[in-house]
Tab-separated table of C-alpha atoms in Angstrom:
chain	number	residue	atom	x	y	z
A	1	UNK	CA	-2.149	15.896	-71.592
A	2	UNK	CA	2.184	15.682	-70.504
A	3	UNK	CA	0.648	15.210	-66.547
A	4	UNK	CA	2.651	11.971	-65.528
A	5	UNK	CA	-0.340	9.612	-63.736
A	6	UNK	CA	2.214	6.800	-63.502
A	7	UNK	CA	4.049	8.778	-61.274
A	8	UNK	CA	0.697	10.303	-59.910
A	9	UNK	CA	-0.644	6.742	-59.177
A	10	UNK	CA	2.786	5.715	-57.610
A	11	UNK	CA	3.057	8.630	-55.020
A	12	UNK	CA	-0.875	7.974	-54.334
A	13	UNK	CA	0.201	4.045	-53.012
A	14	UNK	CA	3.232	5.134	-51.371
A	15	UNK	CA	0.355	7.247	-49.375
A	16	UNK	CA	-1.474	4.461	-48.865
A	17	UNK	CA	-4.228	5.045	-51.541
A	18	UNK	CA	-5.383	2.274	-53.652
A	19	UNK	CA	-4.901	3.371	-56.880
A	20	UNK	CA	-4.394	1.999	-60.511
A	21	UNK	CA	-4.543	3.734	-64.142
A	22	UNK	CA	-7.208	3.374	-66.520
A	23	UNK	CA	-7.496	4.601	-70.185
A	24	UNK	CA	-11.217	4.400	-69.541
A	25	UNK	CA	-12.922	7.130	-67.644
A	26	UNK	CA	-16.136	5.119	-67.395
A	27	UNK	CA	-19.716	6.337	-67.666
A	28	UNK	CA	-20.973	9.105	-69.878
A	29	UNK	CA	-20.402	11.697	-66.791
A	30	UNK	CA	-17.086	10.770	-65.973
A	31	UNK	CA	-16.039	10.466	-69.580
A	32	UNK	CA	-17.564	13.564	-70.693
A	33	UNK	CA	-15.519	15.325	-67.743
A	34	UNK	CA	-12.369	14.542	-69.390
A	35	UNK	CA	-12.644	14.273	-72.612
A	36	UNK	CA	-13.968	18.195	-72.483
A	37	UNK	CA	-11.339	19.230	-70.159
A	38	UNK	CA	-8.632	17.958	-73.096
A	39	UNK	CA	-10.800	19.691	-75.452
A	40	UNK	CA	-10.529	22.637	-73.603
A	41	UNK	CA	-6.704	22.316	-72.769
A	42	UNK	CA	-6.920	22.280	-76.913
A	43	UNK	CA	-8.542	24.398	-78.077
A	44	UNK	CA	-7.166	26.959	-76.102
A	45	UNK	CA	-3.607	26.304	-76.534
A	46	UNK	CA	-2.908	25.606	-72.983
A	47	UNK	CA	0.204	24.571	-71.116
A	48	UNK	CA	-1.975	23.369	-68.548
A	49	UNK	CA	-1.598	19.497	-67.462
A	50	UNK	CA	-4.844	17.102	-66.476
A	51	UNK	CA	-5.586	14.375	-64.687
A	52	UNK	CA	-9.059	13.108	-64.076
A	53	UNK	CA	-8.880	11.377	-60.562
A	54	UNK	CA	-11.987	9.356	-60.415
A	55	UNK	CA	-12.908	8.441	-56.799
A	56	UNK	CA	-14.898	5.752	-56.705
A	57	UNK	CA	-17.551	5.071	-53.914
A	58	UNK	CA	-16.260	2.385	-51.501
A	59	UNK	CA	-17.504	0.934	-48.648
A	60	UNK	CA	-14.240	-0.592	-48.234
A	61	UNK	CA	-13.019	3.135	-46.812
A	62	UNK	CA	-13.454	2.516	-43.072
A	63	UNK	CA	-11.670	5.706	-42.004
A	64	UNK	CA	-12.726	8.643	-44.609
A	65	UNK	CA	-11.213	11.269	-42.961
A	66	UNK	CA	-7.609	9.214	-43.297
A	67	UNK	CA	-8.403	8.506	-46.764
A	68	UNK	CA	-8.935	12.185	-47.444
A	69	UNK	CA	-5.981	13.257	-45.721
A	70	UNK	CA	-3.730	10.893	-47.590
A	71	UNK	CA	-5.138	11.873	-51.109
A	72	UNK	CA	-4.729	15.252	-50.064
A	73	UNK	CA	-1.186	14.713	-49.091
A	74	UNK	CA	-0.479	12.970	-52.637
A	75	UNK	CA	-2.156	15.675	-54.462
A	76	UNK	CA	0.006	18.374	-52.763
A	77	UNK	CA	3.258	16.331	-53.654
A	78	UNK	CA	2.665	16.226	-56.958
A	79	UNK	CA	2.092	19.752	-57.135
A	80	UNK	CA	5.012	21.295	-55.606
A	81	UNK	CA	6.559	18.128	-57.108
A	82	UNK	CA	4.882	19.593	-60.843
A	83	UNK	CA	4.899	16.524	-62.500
């Protein structure tokens, strides 16, 4: 996929979201996720870009509803930024 994480994982931190890049999408769910979604993206000749955001449970999140209102915020940047 052309989607920029870099940039993606940069604009999450500026929103205060830990966040770091991994070629490895991790167990068989999670890795079956995205490797079908490219597949898809493929096979049907899309233009489309993907990112699989994997949000990992945490305890460390003491305030959820921040934490979902600043990974909201970064996902709408990037896509009226359309990286």
């Amino acid at each position: 996929s052309k989607f920029d994480c870099k940039h993606f994982s940069e604009i999450l931190r500026e929103n205060g979201v830990q966040a770091a890049l991994s070629s490895k999408p991790g167990n068989s769910f999670c890795n079956n996720i995205f490797y079908a979604s490219l597949e898809y993206i493929a096979e049907h000749n899309k233009t489309s870009k993907m990112c699989f955001l994997h949000v990992p449970y945490s305890d460390k999140i003491s305030d959820v509803d921040m934490f979902h209102e600043r990974l909201e915020a970064s996902i709408r940047q990037v896509i009226f930024a359309n990286i």
